[in-house]
Tab-separated table of C-alpha atoms and ligand atoms in Angstrom:
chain	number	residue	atom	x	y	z
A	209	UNK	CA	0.000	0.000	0.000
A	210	UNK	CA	1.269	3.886	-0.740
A	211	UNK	CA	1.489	5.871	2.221
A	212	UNK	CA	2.651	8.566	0.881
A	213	UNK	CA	-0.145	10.666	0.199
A	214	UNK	CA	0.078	14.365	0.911
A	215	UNK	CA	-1.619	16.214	3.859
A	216	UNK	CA	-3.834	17.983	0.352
A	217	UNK	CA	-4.475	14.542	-0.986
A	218	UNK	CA	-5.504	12.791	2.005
A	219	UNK	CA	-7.697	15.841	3.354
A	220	UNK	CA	-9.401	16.059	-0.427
A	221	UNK	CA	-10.053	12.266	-0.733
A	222	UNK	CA	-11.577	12.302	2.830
A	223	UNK	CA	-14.253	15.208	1.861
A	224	UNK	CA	-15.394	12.704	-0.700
A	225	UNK	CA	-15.591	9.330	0.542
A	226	UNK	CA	-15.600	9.568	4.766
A	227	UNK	CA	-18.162	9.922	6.132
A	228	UNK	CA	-18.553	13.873	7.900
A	229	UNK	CA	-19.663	13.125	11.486
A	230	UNK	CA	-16.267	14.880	12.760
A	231	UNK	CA	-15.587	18.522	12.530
A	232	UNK	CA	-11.524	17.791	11.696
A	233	UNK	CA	-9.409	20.459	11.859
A	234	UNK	CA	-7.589	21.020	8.461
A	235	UNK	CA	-4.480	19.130	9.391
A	236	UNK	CA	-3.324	15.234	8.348
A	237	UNK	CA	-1.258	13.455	10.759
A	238	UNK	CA	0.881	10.542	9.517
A	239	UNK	CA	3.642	9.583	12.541
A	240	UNK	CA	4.627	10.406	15.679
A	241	UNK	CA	6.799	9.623	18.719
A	242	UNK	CA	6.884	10.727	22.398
A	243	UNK	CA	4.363	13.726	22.938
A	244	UNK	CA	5.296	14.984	18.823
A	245	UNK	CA	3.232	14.041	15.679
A	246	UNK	CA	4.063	14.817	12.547
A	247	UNK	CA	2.252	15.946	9.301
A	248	UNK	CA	3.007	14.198	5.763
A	249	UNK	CA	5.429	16.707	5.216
A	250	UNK	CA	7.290	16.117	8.376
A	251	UNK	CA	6.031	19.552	9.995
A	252	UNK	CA	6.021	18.510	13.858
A	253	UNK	CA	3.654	19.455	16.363
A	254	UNK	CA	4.001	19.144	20.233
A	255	UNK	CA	0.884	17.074	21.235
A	256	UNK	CA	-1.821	18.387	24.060
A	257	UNK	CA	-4.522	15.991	22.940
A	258	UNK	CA	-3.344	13.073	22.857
A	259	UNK	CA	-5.701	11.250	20.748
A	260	UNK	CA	-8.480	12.736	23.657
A	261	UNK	CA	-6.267	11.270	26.159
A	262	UNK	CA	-5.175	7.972	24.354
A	263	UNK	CA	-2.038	7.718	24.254
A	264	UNK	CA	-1.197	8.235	27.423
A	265	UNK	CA	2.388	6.826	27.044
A	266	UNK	CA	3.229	8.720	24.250
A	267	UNK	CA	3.090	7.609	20.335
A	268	UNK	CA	4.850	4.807	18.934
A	269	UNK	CA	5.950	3.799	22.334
A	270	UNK	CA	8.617	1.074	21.369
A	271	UNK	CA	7.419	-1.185	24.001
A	272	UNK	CA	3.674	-1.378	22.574
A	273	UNK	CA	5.397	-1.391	19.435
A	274	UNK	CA	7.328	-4.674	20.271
A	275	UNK	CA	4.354	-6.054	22.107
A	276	UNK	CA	2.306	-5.791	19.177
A	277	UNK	CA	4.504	-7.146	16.675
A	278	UNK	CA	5.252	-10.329	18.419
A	279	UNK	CA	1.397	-11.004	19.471
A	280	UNK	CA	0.831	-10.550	15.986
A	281	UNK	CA	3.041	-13.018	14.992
A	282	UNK	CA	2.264	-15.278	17.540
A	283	UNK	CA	-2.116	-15.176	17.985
A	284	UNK	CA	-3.755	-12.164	16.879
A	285	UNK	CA	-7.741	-12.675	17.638
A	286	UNK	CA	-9.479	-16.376	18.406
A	287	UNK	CA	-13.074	-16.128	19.348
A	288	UNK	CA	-14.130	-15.559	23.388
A	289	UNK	CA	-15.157	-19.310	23.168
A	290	UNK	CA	-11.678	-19.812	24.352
A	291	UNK	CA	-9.364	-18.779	26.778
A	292	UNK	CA	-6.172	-16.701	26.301
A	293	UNK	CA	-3.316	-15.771	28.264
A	294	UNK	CA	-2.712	-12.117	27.539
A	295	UNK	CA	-6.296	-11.181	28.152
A	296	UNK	CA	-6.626	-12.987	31.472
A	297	UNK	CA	-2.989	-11.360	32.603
A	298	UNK	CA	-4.660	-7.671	31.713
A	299	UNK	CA	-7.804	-8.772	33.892
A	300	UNK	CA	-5.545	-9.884	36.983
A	301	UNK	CA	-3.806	-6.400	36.704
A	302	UNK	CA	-6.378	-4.600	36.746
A	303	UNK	CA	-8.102	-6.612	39.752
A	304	UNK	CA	-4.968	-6.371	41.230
A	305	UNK	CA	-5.069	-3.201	41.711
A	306	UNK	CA	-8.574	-1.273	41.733
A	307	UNK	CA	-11.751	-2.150	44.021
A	308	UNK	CA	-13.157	-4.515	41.419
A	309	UNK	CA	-13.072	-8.873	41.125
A	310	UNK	CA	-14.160	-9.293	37.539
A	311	UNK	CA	-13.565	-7.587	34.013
A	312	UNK	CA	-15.661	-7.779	30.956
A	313	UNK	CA	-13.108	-6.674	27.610
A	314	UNK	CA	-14.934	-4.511	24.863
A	315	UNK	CA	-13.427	-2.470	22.177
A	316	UNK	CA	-14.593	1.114	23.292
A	317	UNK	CA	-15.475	3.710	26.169
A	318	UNK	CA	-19.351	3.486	24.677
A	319	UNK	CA	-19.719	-0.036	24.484
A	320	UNK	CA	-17.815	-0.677	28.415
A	321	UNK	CA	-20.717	1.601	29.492
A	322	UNK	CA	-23.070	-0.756	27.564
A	323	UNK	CA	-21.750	-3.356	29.099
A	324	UNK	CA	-22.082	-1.305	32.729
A	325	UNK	CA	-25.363	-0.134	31.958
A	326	UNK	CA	-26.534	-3.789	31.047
A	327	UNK	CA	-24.836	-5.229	34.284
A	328	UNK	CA	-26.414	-2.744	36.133
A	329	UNK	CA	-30.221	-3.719	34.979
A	330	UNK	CA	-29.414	-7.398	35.017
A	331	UNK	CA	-28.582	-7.138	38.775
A	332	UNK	CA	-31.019	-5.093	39.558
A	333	UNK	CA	-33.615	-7.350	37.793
A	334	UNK	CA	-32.196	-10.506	39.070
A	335	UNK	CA	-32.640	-9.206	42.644
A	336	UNK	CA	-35.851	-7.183	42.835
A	337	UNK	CA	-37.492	-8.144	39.679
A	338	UNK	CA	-39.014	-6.021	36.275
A	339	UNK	CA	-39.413	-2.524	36.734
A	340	UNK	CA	-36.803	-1.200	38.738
A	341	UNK	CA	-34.499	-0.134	35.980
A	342	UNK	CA	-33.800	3.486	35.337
A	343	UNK	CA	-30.014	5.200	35.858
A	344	UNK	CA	-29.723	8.627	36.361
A	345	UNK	CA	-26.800	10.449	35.158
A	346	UNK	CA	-25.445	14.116	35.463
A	347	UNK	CA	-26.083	17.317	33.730
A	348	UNK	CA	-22.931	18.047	31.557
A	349	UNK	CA	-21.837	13.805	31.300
A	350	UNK	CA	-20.536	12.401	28.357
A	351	UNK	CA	-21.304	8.744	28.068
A	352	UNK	CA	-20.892	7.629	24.898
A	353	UNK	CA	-22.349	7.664	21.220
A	354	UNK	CA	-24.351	4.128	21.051
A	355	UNK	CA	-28.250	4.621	21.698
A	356	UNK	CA	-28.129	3.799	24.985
A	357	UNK	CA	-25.195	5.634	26.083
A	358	UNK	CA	-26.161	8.986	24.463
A	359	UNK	CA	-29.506	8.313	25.915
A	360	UNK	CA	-26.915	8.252	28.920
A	361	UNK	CA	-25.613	11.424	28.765
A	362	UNK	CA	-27.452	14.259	29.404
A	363	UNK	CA	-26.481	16.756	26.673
A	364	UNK	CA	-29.704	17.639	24.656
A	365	UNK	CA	-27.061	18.472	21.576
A	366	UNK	CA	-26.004	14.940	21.809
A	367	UNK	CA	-29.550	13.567	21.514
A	368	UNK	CA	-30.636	15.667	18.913
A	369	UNK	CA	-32.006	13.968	15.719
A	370	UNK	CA	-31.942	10.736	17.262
A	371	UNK	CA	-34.541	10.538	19.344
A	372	UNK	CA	-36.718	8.366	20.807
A	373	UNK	CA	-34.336	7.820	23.165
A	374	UNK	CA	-33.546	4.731	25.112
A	375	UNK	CA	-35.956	4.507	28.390
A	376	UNK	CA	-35.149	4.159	31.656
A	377	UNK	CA	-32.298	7.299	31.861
A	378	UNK	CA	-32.910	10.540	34.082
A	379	UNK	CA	-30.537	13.746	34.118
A	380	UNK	CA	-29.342	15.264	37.915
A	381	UNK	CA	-27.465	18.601	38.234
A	382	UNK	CA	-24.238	17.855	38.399
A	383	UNK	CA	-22.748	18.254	41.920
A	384	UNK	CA	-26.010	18.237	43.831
A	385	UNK	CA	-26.271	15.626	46.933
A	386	UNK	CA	-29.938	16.841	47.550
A	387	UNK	CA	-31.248	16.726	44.215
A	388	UNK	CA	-29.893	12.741	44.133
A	389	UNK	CA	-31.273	11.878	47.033
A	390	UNK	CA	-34.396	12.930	46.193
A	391	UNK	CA	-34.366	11.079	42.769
A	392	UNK	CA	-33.353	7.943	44.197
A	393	UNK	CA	-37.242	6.457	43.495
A	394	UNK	CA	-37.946	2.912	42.941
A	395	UNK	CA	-37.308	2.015	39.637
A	396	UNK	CA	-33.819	3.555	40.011
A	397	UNK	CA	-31.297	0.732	39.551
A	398	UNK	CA	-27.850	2.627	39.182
A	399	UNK	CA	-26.348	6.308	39.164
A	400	UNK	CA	-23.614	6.775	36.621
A	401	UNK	CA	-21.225	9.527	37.173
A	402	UNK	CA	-17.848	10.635	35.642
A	403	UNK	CA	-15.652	11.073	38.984
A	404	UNK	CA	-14.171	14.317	36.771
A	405	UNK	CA	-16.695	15.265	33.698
A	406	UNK	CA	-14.075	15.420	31.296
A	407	UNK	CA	-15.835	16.268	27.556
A	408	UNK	CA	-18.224	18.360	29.473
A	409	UNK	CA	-15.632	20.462	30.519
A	410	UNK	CA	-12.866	19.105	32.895
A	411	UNK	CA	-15.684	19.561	35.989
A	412	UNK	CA	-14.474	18.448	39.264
A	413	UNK	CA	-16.967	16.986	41.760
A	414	UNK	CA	-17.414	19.439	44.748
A	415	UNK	CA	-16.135	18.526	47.513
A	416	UNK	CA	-17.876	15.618	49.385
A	417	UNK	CA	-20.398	15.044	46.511
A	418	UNK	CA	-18.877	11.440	45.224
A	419	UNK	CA	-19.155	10.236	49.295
A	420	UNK	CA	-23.042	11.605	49.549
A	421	UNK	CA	-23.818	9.774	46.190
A	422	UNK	CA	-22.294	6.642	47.065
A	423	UNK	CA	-23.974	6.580	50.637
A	424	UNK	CA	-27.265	7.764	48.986
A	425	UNK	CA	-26.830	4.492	46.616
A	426	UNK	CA	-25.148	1.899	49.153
A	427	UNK	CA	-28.457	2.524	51.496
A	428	UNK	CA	-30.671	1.049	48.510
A	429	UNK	CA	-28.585	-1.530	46.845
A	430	UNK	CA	-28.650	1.365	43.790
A	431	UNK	CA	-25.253	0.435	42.259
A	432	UNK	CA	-22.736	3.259	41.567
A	433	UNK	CA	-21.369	3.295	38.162
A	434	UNK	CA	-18.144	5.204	37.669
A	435	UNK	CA	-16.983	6.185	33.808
A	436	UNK	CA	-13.602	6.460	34.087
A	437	UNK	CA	-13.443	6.267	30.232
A	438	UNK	CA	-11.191	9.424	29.714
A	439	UNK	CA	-10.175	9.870	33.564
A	440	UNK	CA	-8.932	6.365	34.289
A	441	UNK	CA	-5.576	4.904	34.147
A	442	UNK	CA	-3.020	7.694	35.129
A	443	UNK	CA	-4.459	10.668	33.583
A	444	UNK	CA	-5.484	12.270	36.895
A	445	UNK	CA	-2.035	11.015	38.335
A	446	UNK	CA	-3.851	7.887	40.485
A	447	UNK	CA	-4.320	4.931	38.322
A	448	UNK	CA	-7.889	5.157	38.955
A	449	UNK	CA	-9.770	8.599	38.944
A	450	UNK	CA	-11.850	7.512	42.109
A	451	UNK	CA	-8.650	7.098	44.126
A	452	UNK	CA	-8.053	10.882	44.411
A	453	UNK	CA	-11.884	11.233	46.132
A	454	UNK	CA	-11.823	8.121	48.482
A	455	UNK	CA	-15.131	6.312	47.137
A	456	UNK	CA	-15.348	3.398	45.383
A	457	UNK	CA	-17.859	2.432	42.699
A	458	UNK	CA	-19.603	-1.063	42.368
A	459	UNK	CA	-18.896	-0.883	38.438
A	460	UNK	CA	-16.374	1.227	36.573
A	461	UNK	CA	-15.712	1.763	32.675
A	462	UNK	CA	-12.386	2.166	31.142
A	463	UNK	CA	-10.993	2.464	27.423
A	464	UNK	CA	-9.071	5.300	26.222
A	465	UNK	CA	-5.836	4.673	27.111
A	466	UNK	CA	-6.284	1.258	28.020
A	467	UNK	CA	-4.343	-0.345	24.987
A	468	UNK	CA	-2.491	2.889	23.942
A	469	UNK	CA	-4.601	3.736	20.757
A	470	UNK	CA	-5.243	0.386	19.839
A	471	UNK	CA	-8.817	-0.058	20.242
A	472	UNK	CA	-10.193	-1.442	24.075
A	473	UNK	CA	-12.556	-1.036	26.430
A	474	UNK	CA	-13.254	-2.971	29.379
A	475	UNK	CA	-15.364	-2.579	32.161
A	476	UNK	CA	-14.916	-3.653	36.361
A	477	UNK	CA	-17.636	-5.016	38.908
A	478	UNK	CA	-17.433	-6.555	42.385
A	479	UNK	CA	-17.985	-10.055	42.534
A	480	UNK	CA	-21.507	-10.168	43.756
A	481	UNK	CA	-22.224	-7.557	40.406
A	482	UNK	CA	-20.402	-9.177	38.280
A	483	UNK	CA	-21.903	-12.576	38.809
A	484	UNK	CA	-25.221	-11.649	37.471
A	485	UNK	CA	-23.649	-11.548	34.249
A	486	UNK	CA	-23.430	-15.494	33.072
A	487	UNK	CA	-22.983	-17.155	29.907
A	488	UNK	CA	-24.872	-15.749	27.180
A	489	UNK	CA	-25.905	-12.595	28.468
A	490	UNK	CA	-23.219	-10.199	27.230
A	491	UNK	CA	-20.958	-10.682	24.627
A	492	UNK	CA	-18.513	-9.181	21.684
A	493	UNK	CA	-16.347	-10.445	19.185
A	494	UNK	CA	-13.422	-8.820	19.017
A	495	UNK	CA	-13.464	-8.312	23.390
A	496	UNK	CA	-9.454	-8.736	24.819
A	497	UNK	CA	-8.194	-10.344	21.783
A	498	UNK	CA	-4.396	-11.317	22.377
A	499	UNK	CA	-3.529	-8.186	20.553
A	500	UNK	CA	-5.131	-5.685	22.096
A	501	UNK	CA	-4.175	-7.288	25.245
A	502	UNK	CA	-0.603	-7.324	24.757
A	503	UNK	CA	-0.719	-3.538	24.252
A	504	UNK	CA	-2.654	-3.355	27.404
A	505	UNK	CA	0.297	-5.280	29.626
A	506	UNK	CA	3.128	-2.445	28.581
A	507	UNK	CA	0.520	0.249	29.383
A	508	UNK	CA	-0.518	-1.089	33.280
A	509	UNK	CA	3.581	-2.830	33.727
A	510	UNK	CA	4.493	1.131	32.547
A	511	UNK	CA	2.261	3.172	34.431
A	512	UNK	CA	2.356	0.839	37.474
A	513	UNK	CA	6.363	1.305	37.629
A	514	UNK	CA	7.423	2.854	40.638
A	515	UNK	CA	7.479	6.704	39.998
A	516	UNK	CA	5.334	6.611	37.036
A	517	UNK	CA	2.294	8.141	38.523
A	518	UNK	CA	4.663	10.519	40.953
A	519	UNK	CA	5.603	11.950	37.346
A	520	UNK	CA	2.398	12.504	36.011
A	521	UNK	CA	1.230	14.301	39.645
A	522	UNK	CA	4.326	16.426	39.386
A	523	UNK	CA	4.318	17.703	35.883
A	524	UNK	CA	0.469	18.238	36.083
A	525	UNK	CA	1.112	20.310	39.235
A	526	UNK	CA	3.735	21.953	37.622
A	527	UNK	CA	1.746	22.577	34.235
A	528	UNK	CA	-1.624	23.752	36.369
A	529	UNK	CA	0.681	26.198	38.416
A	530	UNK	CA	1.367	27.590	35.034
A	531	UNK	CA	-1.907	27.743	33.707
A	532	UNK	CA	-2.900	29.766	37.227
A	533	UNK	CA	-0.038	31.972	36.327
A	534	UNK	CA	-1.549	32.679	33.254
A	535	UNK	CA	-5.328	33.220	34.791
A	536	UNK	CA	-3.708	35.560	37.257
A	537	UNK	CA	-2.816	37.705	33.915
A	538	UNK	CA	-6.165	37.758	32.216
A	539	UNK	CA	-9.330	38.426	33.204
A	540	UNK	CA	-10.855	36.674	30.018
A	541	UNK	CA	-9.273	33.368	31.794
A	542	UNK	CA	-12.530	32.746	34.240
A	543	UNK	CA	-11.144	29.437	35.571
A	544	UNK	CA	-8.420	26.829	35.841
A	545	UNK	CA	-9.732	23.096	36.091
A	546	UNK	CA	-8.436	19.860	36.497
A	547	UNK	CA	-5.698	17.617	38.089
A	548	UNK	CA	-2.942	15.558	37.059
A	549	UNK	CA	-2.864	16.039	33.162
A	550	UNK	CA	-6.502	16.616	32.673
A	551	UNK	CA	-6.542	20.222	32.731
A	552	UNK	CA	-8.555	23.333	31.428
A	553	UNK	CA	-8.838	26.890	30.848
A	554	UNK	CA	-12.144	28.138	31.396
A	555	UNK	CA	-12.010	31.063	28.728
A	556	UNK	CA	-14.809	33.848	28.352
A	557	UNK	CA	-14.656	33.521	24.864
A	558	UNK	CA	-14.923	30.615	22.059
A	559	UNK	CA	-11.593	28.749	21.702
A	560	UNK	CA	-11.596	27.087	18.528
A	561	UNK	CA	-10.024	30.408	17.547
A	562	UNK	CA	-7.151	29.628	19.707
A	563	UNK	CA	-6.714	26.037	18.724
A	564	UNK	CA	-6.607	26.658	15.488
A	565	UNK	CA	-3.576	29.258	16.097
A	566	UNK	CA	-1.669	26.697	18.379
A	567	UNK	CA	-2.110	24.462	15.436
A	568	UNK	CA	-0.522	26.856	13.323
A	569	UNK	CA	2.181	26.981	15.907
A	570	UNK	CA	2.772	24.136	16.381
A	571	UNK	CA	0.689	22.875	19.089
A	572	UNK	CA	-2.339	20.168	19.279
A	573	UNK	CA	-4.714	21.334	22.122
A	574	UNK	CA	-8.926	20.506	22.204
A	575	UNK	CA	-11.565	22.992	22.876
A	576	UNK	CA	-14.581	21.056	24.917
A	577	UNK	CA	-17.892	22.731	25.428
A	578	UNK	CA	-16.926	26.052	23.139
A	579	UNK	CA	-15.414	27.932	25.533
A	580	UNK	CA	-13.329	25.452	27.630
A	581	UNK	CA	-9.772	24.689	26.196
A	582	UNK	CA	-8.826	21.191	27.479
A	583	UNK	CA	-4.957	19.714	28.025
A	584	UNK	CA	-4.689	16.278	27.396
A	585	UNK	CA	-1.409	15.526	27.125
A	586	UNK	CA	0.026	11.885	26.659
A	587	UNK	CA	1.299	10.819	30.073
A	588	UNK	CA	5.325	10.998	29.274
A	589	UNK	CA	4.660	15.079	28.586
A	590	UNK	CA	8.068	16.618	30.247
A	591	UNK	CA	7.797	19.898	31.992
A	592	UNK	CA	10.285	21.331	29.368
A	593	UNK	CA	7.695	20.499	26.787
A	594	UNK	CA	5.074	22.367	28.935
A	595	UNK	CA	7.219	25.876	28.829
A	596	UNK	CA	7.631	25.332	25.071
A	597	UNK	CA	3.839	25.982	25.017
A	598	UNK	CA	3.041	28.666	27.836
A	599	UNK	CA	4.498	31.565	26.151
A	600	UNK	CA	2.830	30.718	22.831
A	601	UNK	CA	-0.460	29.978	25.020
A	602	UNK	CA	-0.808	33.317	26.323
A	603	UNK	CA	0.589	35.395	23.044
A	604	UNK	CA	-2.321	33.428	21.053
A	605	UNK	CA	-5.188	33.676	23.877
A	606	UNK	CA	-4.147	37.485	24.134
A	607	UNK	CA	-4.059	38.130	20.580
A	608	UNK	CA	-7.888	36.329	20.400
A	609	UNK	CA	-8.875	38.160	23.115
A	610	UNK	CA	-8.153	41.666	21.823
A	611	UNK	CA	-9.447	40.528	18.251
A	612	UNK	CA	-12.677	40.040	20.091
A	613	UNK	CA	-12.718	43.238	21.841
A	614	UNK	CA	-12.365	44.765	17.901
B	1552	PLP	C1	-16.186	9.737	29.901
B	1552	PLP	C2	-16.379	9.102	28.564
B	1552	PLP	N1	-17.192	8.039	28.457
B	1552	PLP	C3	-17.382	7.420	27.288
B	1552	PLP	C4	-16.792	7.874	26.136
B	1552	PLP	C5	-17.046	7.174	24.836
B	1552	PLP	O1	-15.925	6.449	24.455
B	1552	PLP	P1	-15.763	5.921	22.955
B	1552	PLP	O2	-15.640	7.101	22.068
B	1552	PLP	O3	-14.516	5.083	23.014
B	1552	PLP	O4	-16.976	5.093	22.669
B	1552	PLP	C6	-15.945	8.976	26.194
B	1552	PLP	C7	-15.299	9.503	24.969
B	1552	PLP	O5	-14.836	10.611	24.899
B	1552	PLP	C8	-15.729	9.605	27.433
B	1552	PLP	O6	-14.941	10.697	27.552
């Protein structure tokens, strides 16, 4: 196969034969390594997405890279029918080493909320019988894009055009122990909450609200449902998101960075959850293949190395210190969110001006929610790299700013 298209070819092909449910930014990518990508014509760019917070160790990591490569040689997919080593080593790793006794494999943040979302009714059925089924979620989440897990997430722009919707979801202000309690009715079978709302803006959980949720759920056998699709495994410098807050959930959701970019999703119960799931009642082909696994070992054997996480606490601290800096020089900054490397700028203004002038610069950062700019960075991010993009940060937010003001 050619791959050596140029950024014009690729981006003109795709107009014509991909289908347009992303609004790309005008830019091909075609390699990277570390926390740099690189266009077809070798133009680098220092990397503050990370794939939405993928690869978390950094492109072509040569460890993943050698992983891969020999799994593929060796046993690349055989069905679920039959047991493999490299899935059931990911599995012990991560019950090693989170609250949870079981793991179900998918291929995507979306379909491990399925899965949590279907474990969820199952043991709620199993126990109390039909009806008690609904799952509230909170104002601002972002649960997926399957019908069930946009019916999920409560973000009307996320619904529109698709409805009906599933049934059995309800929406909570985000952050509000009162209002929970006093939607905890009957039919309610679960609560699903991201421990830090990350596409809905990098939103933080006041202080105390993941305790009052999980006592308002533990006193009615309601089962608490963490995402930690985007927040999960190192990003908020814990391996797990719910670490930092001191509550565990009954299930929890991971994908992202799970595999490194390659595609897997996977999602956690206790034991007496996870058993109401038996043969037959949830199921997907491609789920912890050998491949996907192998990727999966060099991510948990590299983030659970002894300083690892100390790393990704101290640069974030380091970066967010920055970032306050910054806020402390411009009123149009409103807010600085986040922890470890998930962090944001709160701006008073849209940012997809800004991002598209970092791009020009030479810097990938997201905008979330139209005025949020969110830092993603893969985990590996150095605080050298983070001073190669502060000064550029503020020189573009200032020059938006004042071309507002115009
Ligand atoms: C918290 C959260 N949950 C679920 C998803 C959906 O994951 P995927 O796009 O892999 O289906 C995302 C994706 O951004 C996410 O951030």
């Amino acid at each position: 196969m050619n791959m050596g298209m140029s950024s014009e070819e690729i981006k003109s092909k795709a107009a014509r034969v991909v289908m347009n449910t992303y609004g790309r930014y005008d830019l091909a990518l075609a390699g990277g390594r570390g926390a740099l990508v690189y266009d077809p014509e070798g133009r680098e760019y220092l990397d503050f997405v990370a794939g939405l917070a993928v690869a978390s160790l950094g492109h072509a990591h040569e460890g993943v890279a050698v992983a891969v490569a020999r799994q593929a040689r060796t046993l690349v997919h055989v069905s679920n029918l039959y047991f493999t080593e490299p899935m059931v080593r990911v599995a012990e790793r991560l019950v090693d080493n989170s609250f949870a006794d079981r793991v179900f494999f998918c291929n995507s943040g979306g379909e491990a909320n399925e899965a949590a979302i279907k474990l969820a009714r199952k043991y709620s059925h199993d126990r109390y019988g039909a009806g008690r089924y609904r799952i509230l979620s909170m104002e601002h989440s972002f649960h997926g894009r399957t019908m069930a897990t946009l019916s999920a997430t409560a973000q009307t722009k996320i619904h529109k055009g698709f409805e009906p919707l599933v049934d059995g979801f309800g929406y909570l202000p985000w952050g509000d122990p009162e209002a929970l309690d006093r939607a905890m009715t009957e039919d309610v079978c679960a609560v699903m909450i991201e421990p830090i709302q990350g596409e809905g803006g990098v939103n933080e959980p006041p202080a105390g609200f993941l305790e009052r949720a999980a006592e308002s759920c533990r006193s009615r056998d309601i089962l608490l449902i963490f995402d930690e699709v985007q927040v999960g495994l190192g990003r908020t410098g814990e391996l797990f998101a719910y670490e930092n807050f001191g509550v565990e959930p009954d299930i929890m959701t991971l994908a992202k960075a799970l595999a490194n970019g390659l595609p897997m999703g996977a999602c956690l119960a206790r034991e007496t959850v996870a058993e109401h799931f038996g043969p037959g009642t949830h199921a997907t082909t491609f789920g912890g293949t050998p491949l996907v696994s192998a990727a999966a070992l060099v991510v948990l054997d590299v983030m659970l190395a002894p300083g690892f996480l100390d790393q990704v606490r101290r640069v974030g601290a380091y970066f967010k210190t920055l970032l306050q800096k910054l806020a402390g020089r411009h009123d149009f900054i409103r807010q600085v969110r986040g922890r470890g490397l998930i962090l944001a700028l709160q701006l008073d203004f849209p940012g997809g001006g800004a991002v598209k002038a970092l791009m020009d610069r030479g810097f990938l950062v997201n905008c979330t929610q139209d005025t949020v700019l969110r830092f993603l960075p893969p985990l590996i991010i150095t605080e050298a790299e983070v001073d190669r993009l502060m000064p550029v940060l503020e020189e573009v937010l200032v020059a938006e700013a004042e071309a507002l003001e115009d």
